[in-house]
Backbone as CSV, one residue per row, in Angstrom:
resi,resn,N_x,N_y,N_z,CA_x,CA_y,CA_z,C_x,C_y,C_z
1,MET,0.813,-1.197,0.000,0.000,0.000,0.000,0.851,1.254,0.000
2,ALA,2.118,1.128,0.291,2.997,2.291,0.341,3.094,2.925,-1.032
3,GLY,3.156,4.254,-1.049,3.307,4.975,-2.298,1.993,5.237,-3.017
4,ARG,0.909,4.693,-2.539,-0.403,4.918,-3.160,-1.088,6.070,-2.435
5,PRO,-1.941,6.812,-3.135,-2.644,7.928,-2.498,-3.477,7.461,-1.299
6,ALA,-3.305,8.149,-0.181,-3.997,7.754,1.050,-5.511,7.827,0.891
7,ALA,-6.008,8.847,0.178,-7.454,8.979,-0.020,-8.005,7.791,-0.812
8,LEU,-7.243,7.322,-1.775,-7.680,6.162,-2.562,-7.718,4.924,-1.694
9,ASN,-6.682,4.700,-0.903,-6.671,3.533,-0.012,-7.853,3.578,0.951
10,LYS,-8.163,4.774,1.454,-9.297,4.935,2.365,-10.603,4.569,1.663
11,ARG,-10.770,5.042,0.428,-11.992,4.722,-0.319,-12.102,3.214,-0.558
12,LEU,-10.999,2.581,-0.943,-11.034,1.147,-1.219,-11.376,0.347,0.032
13,ILE,-10.824,0.751,1.167,-11.144,0.083,2.431,-12.630,0.261,2.755
14,GLN,-13.154,1.480,2.538,-14.583,1.727,2.771,-15.444,0.867,1.847
15,GLU,-15.047,0.753,0.571,-15.793,-0.087,-0.366,-15.784,-1.550,0.083
16,LEU,-14.630,-2.018,0.546,-14.545,-3.397,1.033,-15.476,-3.630,2.215
17,HIS,-15.463,-2.714,3.181,-16.323,-2.858,4.359,-17.795,-2.819,3.959
18,LYS,-18.148,-1.896,3.079,-19.544,-1.788,2.636,-19.970,-3.048,1.893
19,THR,-19.090,-3.579,1.063,-19.400,-4.797,0.315,-19.640,-5.959,1.265
20,ARG,-18.871,-6.030,2.333,-19.032,-7.120,3.300,-20.320,-6.967,4.112
21,GLN,-20.766,-5.723,4.314,-21.996,-5.481,5.067,-23.235,-5.742,4.216
22,GLU,-23.148,-5.397,2.932,-24.270,-5.612,2.022,-24.137,-6.993,1.399
23,ASP,-25.233,-7.519,0.984,-25.194,-8.806,0.289,-25.522,-8.538,-1.172
24,ASN,-24.495,-8.422,-1.999,-24.701,-8.206,-3.423,-24.996,-9.564,-4.061
25,PRO,-26.225,-9.772,-4.549,-26.582,-11.088,-5.095,-25.789,-11.464,-6.353
26,ALA,-25.109,-10.506,-6.978,-24.313,-10.802,-8.166,-22.995,-11.489,-7.807
27,LEU,-22.585,-11.402,-6.540,-21.238,-11.834,-6.162,-21.222,-12.984,-5.158
28,THR,-20.237,-13.873,-5.327,-19.978,-14.870,-4.286,-18.868,-14.380,-3.371
29,TYR,-17.964,-13.541,-3.909,-16.921,-12.901,-3.104,-16.392,-11.697,-3.868
30,LEU,-15.793,-10.773,-3.147,-15.138,-9.590,-3.718,-14.120,-9.118,-2.704
31,ALA,-12.843,-9.267,-3.044,-11.789,-8.896,-2.103,-10.431,-8.962,-2.787
32,PRO,-9.444,-8.260,-2.208,-8.079,-8.432,-2.712,-7.586,-9.843,-2.384
33,PRO,-6.930,-10.525,-3.321,-6.403,-11.853,-3.008,-5.215,-11.798,-2.061
34,ASP,-4.615,-10.607,-1.962,-3.432,-10.417,-1.120,-3.646,-9.131,-0.326
35,ASP,-3.648,-9.233,0.994,-3.911,-8.066,1.845,-2.913,-6.929,1.658
36,SER,-1.774,-7.204,1.064,-0.764,-6.155,0.910,-0.987,-5.288,-0.332
37,ASP,-1.991,-5.628,-1.175,-2.231,-4.852,-2.392,-3.719,-4.572,-2.549
38,LEU,-4.139,-3.388,-2.118,-5.542,-2.988,-2.219,-5.956,-2.679,-3.654
39,HIS,-5.013,-2.623,-4.565,-5.314,-2.210,-5.942,-5.507,-3.386,-6.887
40,HIS,-5.546,-4.572,-6.343,-5.790,-5.772,-7.141,-6.814,-6.622,-6.405
41,TRP,-7.991,-6.753,-6.991,-9.076,-7.504,-6.371,-9.457,-8.688,-7.256
42,ARG,-10.176,-9.595,-6.659,-10.794,-10.711,-7.378,-12.262,-10.766,-6.966
43,ALA,-13.062,-11.297,-7.859,-14.489,-11.444,-7.566,-14.983,-12.757,-8.136
44,GLY,-16.041,-13.260,-7.536,-16.786,-14.391,-8.068,-18.129,-13.860,-8.527
45,LEU,-18.371,-13.880,-9.834,-19.602,-13.334,-10.410,-20.582,-14.463,-10.704
46,ARG,-21.781,-14.335,-10.152,-22.830,-15.337,-10.370,-23.490,-15.119,-11.728
47,GLY,-23.887,-16.223,-12.331,-24.716,-16.132,-13.531,-26.084,-15.594,-13.166
48,THR,-26.693,-14.892,-14.097,-28.001,-14.290,-13.856,-29.078,-15.376,-13.769
49,PRO,-29.910,-15.303,-12.731,-31.000,-16.284,-12.629,-31.901,-16.246,-13.872
50,ASP,-32.492,-17.382,-14.185,-33.409,-17.520,-15.329,-32.760,-17.139,-16.650
51,SER,-31.479,-17.451,-16.771,-30.748,-17.197,-18.014,-29.870,-18.411,-18.297
52,PRO,-29.282,-18.491,-19.486,-28.378,-19.608,-19.759,-27.143,-19.614,-18.849
53,TYR,-26.875,-18.489,-18.184,-25.717,-18.382,-17.282,-26.033,-18.836,-15.859
54,GLU,-27.300,-19.093,-15.585,-27.726,-19.467,-14.236,-26.952,-20.686,-13.727
55,GLY,-26.516,-20.591,-12.474,-25.816,-21.699,-11.832,-24.310,-21.649,-11.963
56,GLY,-23.795,-20.792,-12.855,-22.354,-20.672,-13.033,-21.776,-19.536,-12.207
57,VAL,-20.504,-19.671,-11.870,-19.767,-18.613,-11.171,-18.441,-18.431,-11.898
58,TRP,-18.129,-17.176,-12.234,-16.911,-16.856,-12.974,-15.981,-16.025,-12.108
59,ASP,-14.698,-16.356,-12.164,-13.691,-15.573,-11.453,-13.325,-14.376,-12.315
60,ILE,-13.240,-13.232,-11.664,-12.987,-11.953,-12.318,-11.743,-11.322,-11.704
61,ASP,-10.899,-10.724,-12.543,-9.705,-10.006,-12.093,-9.980,-8.510,-12.204
62,ILE,-9.638,-7.773,-11.155,-9.909,-6.331,-11.090,-8.623,-5.617,-10.700
63,VAL,-8.171,-4.709,-11.556,-6.994,-3.890,-11.259,-7.463,-2.437,-11.152
64,ILE,-7.174,-1.839,-10.013,-7.655,-0.494,-9.707,-6.517,0.500,-9.907
65,PRO,-6.712,1.483,-10.797,-5.642,2.440,-11.072,-5.484,3.468,-9.951
66,ASP,-4.346,4.139,-9.937,-4.082,5.157,-8.911,-5.068,6.323,-8.984
67,ASN,-5.665,6.569,-10.159,-6.592,7.694,-10.291,-8.063,7.268,-10.158
68,TYR,-8.311,6.050,-9.639,-9.659,5.614,-9.295,-10.138,6.480,-8.137
69,PRO,-11.347,6.925,-8.087,-12.501,6.597,-8.903,-12.700,7.492,-10.132
70,LEU,-11.752,8.363,-10.417,-11.905,9.203,-11.606,-11.757,8.386,-12.886
71,ALA,-11.010,7.297,-12.819,-10.835,6.384,-13.952,-11.363,5.015,-13.545
72,PRO,-11.878,4.264,-14.494,-12.435,2.951,-14.156,-11.363,1.916,-13.874
73,PRO,-11.741,0.880,-13.139,-10.819,-0.245,-12.967,-10.709,-1.031,-14.277
74,THR,-9.652,-1.791,-14.400,-9.525,-2.732,-15.519,-10.056,-4.062,-15.026
75,ILE,-11.093,-4.549,-15.685,-11.772,-5.762,-15.236,-11.799,-6.757,-16.380
76,LYS,-11.465,-8.016,-16.064,-11.549,-9.052,-17.089,-11.932,-10.380,-16.443
77,PHE,-12.528,-11.223,-17.259,-12.879,-12.565,-16.814,-11.627,-13.425,-16.808
78,ILE,-11.429,-14.172,-15.738,-10.357,-15.168,-15.667,-10.896,-16.487,-16.217
79,THR,-12.118,-16.808,-15.808,-12.783,-18.025,-16.258,-13.335,-17.790,-17.662
80,LYS,-13.170,-18.764,-18.547,-13.723,-18.642,-19.899,-15.235,-18.519,-19.831
81,ILE,-15.753,-17.614,-20.674,-17.193,-17.392,-20.746,-17.548,-17.086,-22.189
82,CYS,-18.710,-17.523,-22.608,-19.180,-17.256,-23.962,-20.181,-16.112,-23.914
83,HIS,-19.812,-14.991,-24.520,-20.671,-13.804,-24.557,-20.176,-12.905,-25.676
84,PRO,-21.074,-12.289,-26.438,-20.637,-11.438,-27.556,-19.710,-10.293,-27.159
85,ASN,-19.862,-9.779,-25.943,-19.104,-8.608,-25.517,-17.937,-8.931,-24.605
86,ILE,-17.532,-10.208,-24.590,-16.391,-10.633,-23.780,-15.456,-11.448,-24.661
87,ASN,-14.194,-11.046,-24.681,-13.202,-11.744,-25.492,-12.957,-13.118,-24.884
88,ILE,-13.195,-14.138,-25.674,-13.119,-15.514,-25.174,-11.702,-15.909,-24.768
89,LYS,-10.689,-15.269,-25.371,-9.291,-15.613,-25.063,-8.714,-14.778,-23.925
90,THR,-8.992,-13.466,-23.924,-8.370,-12.582,-22.936,-9.269,-12.243,-21.754
91,GLY,-10.587,-12.447,-21.890,-11.517,-12.079,-20.833,-11.878,-10.606,-20.829
92,GLU,-11.353,-9.835,-21.787,-11.656,-8.400,-21.880,-13.155,-8.206,-22.064
93,ILE,-13.687,-7.150,-21.436,-15.120,-6.868,-21.461,-15.360,-5.579,-22.231
94,CYS,-16.294,-5.623,-23.173,-16.706,-4.421,-23.894,-17.981,-3.911,-23.225
95,LEU,-17.823,-2.892,-22.414,-18.942,-2.307,-21.676,-18.649,-0.818,-21.530
96,ASP,-19.561,0.016,-22.013,-19.346,1.464,-21.980,-19.033,1.981,-20.581
97,LEU,-19.647,1.364,-19.572,-19.404,1.784,-18.191,-17.930,1.681,-17.822
98,LEU,-17.203,0.759,-18.443,-15.772,0.596,-18.151,-14.903,1.497,-19.025
99,LYS,-15.536,2.315,-19.825,-14.789,3.218,-20.708,-15.397,4.615,-20.659
100,SER,-16.116,4.999,-21.687,-16.618,6.368,-21.837,-17.725,6.745,-20.856
101,GLU,-18.470,5.777,-20.347,-19.591,6.072,-19.454,-19.229,5.967,-17.970
102,TRP,-17.959,5.817,-17.665,-17.517,5.691,-16.277,-17.830,6.967,-15.503
103,SER,-18.185,6.806,-14.239,-18.425,7.916,-13.325,-17.815,7.564,-11.970
104,ALA,-17.319,8.572,-11.280,-16.734,8.362,-9.948,-17.781,7.887,-8.941
105,ALA,-19.051,7.965,-9.304,-20.111,7.496,-8.410,-20.177,5.974,-8.348
106,TYR,-19.624,5.290,-9.349,-19.643,3.830,-9.349,-18.656,3.285,-8.327
107,THR,-18.998,2.119,-7.806,-18.097,1.385,-6.925,-17.706,0.087,-7.639
108,ILE,-16.771,-0.617,-7.068,-16.399,-1.910,-7.644,-17.610,-2.849,-7.602
109,SER,-18.324,-2.855,-6.500,-19.488,-3.732,-6.359,-20.576,-3.381,-7.379
110,SER,-20.890,-2.100,-7.540,-21.929,-1.720,-8.502,-21.485,-2.013,-9.935
111,THR,-20.189,-1.917,-10.184,-19.660,-2.246,-11.506,-19.824,-3.734,-11.779
112,MET,-19.617,-4.563,-10.771,-19.795,-6.002,-10.940,-21.265,-6.335,-11.224
113,THR,-22.182,-5.611,-10.598,-23.603,-5.804,-10.874,-23.909,-5.445,-12.328
114,ALA,-23.295,-4.382,-12.824,-23.492,-3.990,-14.224,-22.956,-5.059,-15.179
115,ILE,-21.850,-5.678,-14.813,-21.293,-6.749,-15.652,-22.233,-7.951,-15.635
116,GLN,-22.811,-8.272,-14.483,-23.777,-9.369,-14.432,-24.981,-9.050,-15.324
117,THR,-25.434,-7.815,-15.322,-26.551,-7.399,-16.174,-26.197,-7.546,-17.651
118,LEU,-24.952,-7.240,-17.993,-24.498,-7.388,-19.377,-24.681,-8.822,-19.875
119,LEU,-24.533,-9.798,-18.984,-24.658,-11.191,-19.399,-25.992,-11.456,-20.088
120,THR,-27.062,-10.845,-19.589,-28.385,-11.084,-20.182,-28.821,-9.962,-21.118
121,SER,-27.961,-8.972,-21.318,-28.276,-7.868,-22.229,-27.111,-7.650,-23.190
122,PRO,-26.791,-8.665,-23.991,-25.636,-8.523,-24.892,-25.868,-7.474,-25.975
123,GLU,-24.780,-6.912,-26.440,-24.789,-5.954,-27.544,-24.051,-6.595,-28.714
124,PRO,-24.729,-7.397,-29.536,-24.031,-8.127,-30.593,-23.444,-7.236,-31.691
125,ASN,-23.791,-5.951,-31.688,-23.230,-5.046,-32.694,-21.883,-4.459,-32.261
126,SER,-21.448,-4.757,-31.042,-20.121,-4.347,-30.550,-19.397,-5.582,-30.026
127,PRO,-19.149,-6.560,-30.891,-18.654,-7.834,-30.379,-17.151,-7.904,-30.143
128,LEU,-16.802,-8.643,-29.122,-15.430,-9.100,-28.912,-15.359,-10.600,-29.199
129,ASN,-16.530,-11.232,-29.255,-16.651,-12.641,-29.623,-17.589,-12.684,-30.832
130,VAL,-17.009,-12.681,-32.019,-17.809,-12.571,-33.248,-18.684,-13.812,-33.476
131,ASP,-18.244,-14.969,-33.022,-19.052,-16.175,-33.212,-20.351,-16.105,-32.406
132,ALA,-20.258,-15.705,-31.149,-21.456,-15.563,-30.320,-22.355,-14.460,-30.873
133,ALA,-21.751,-13.348,-31.306,-22.527,-12.245,-31.871,-23.238,-12.670,-33.152
134,ALA,-22.565,-13.466,-33.983,-23.163,-13.914,-35.246,-24.416,-14.747,-34.985
135,LEU,-24.383,-15.604,-33.979,-25.568,-16.396,-33.651,-26.741,-15.494,-33.300
136,LEU,-26.500,-14.472,-32.492,-27.578,-13.556,-32.120,-28.025,-12.716,-33.304
137,ASN,-27.074,-12.211,-34.065,-27.427,-11.380,-35.229,-28.198,-12.168,-36.284
138,ASP,-27.967,-13.483,-36.342,-28.687,-14.340,-37.297,-30.020,-14.831,-36.730
139,GLY,-30.329,-14.433,-35.502,-31.589,-14.833,-34.884,-31.579,-16.240,-34.319
140,ASP,-30.407,-16.838,-34.175,-30.293,-18.203,-33.655,-30.135,-18.176,-32.134
141,THR,-31.194,-17.785,-31.459,-31.169,-17.690,-30.001,-30.940,-19.057,-29.359
142,MET,-31.548,-20.081,-29.917,-31.389,-21.421,-29.362,-29.927,-21.874,-29.473
143,GLY,-29.300,-21.634,-30.617,-27.891,-21.984,-30.796,-26.998,-21.211,-29.841
144,TYR,-27.271,-19.905,-29.687,-26.495,-19.062,-28.776,-26.622,-19.577,-27.340
145,GLU,-27.850,-19.808,-26.898,-28.057,-20.261,-25.519,-27.453,-21.639,-25.277
146,SER,-27.488,-22.496,-26.263,-26.857,-23.819,-26.135,-25.341,-23.682,-25.973
147,LEU,-24.744,-22.782,-26.750,-23.300,-22.546,-26.651,-22.948,-21.978,-25.284
148,VAL,-23.738,-21.031,-24.805,-23.515,-20.454,-23.476,-23.603,-21.541,-22.411
149,ARG,-24.636,-22.370,-22.485,-24.800,-23.434,-21.484,-23.637,-24.419,-21.518
150,TYR,-23.118,-24.693,-22.713,-21.947,-25.568,-22.809,-20.763,-24.940,-22.064
151,TYR,-20.524,-23.640,-22.274,-19.408,-22.976,-21.600,-19.628,-22.923,-20.085
152,VAL,-20.872,-22.751,-19.657,-21.166,-22.792,-18.221,-20.803,-24.175,-17.682
153,TRP,-21.250,-25.215,-18.364,-20.979,-26.585,-17.929,-19.480,-26.886,-17.943
154,ARG,-18.800,-26.452,-19.000,-17.393,-26.812,-19.205,-16.422,-26.008,-18.339
155,TYR,-16.673,-24.702,-18.159,-15.660,-23.837,-17.551,-16.052,-23.187,-16.219
156,ALA,-17.305,-22.815,-16.044,-17.699,-22.081,-14.831,-17.686,-22.998,-13.613
157,ARG,-17.377,-22.401,-12.463,-17.581,-23.130,-11.217,-19.088,-23.181,-10.999
158,LYS,-19.542,-24.208,-10.342,-20.979,-24.374,-10.134,-21.370,-23.765,-8.789
159,GLU,-22.446,-23.006,-8.816,-22.956,-22.372,-7.602,-23.205,-23.415,-6.514
160,THR,-23.641,-24.586,-6.886,-23.932,-25.636,-5.907,-22.675,-26.184,-5.235
161,ASP,-21.506,-25.934,-5.836,-20.243,-26.419,-5.259,-19.625,-25.435,-4.270
162,LEU,-20.206,-24.255,-4.141,-19.606,-23.227,-3.267,-19.957,-23.439,-1.823
């Protein structure tokens, strides 16, 4: 934590405490994997109920910049996931909130909720996964959902195993 802005460390500690007090249904956990670095967090993101992602849990990597909350964190999926707006190889997420629509009012927890919402509200016209986007753009919802369910089965941790 040395060398980092004290106000930022204070905000991150407050966010951690608030996250532990509230029960965010999108998350199984949200915390730094190492107590010595408040600027690197991990999260377990639940699949959205009543969706092809239901029952899955994905590990997420979160890197918080020194100018947070004025700049967004860098967030990516560690666990493979099939979604038009998530790069299947790198885990990069295409979400305006993580770029041009970022506001200092967002927290890490609220950002994770927005990412969970993205799972059921894909934007196939801004794809990072062109194969998943093509299925949706071609109107093949059944094919898309089958592919998503396969990735949930193959790669996601199961909510029932937690």
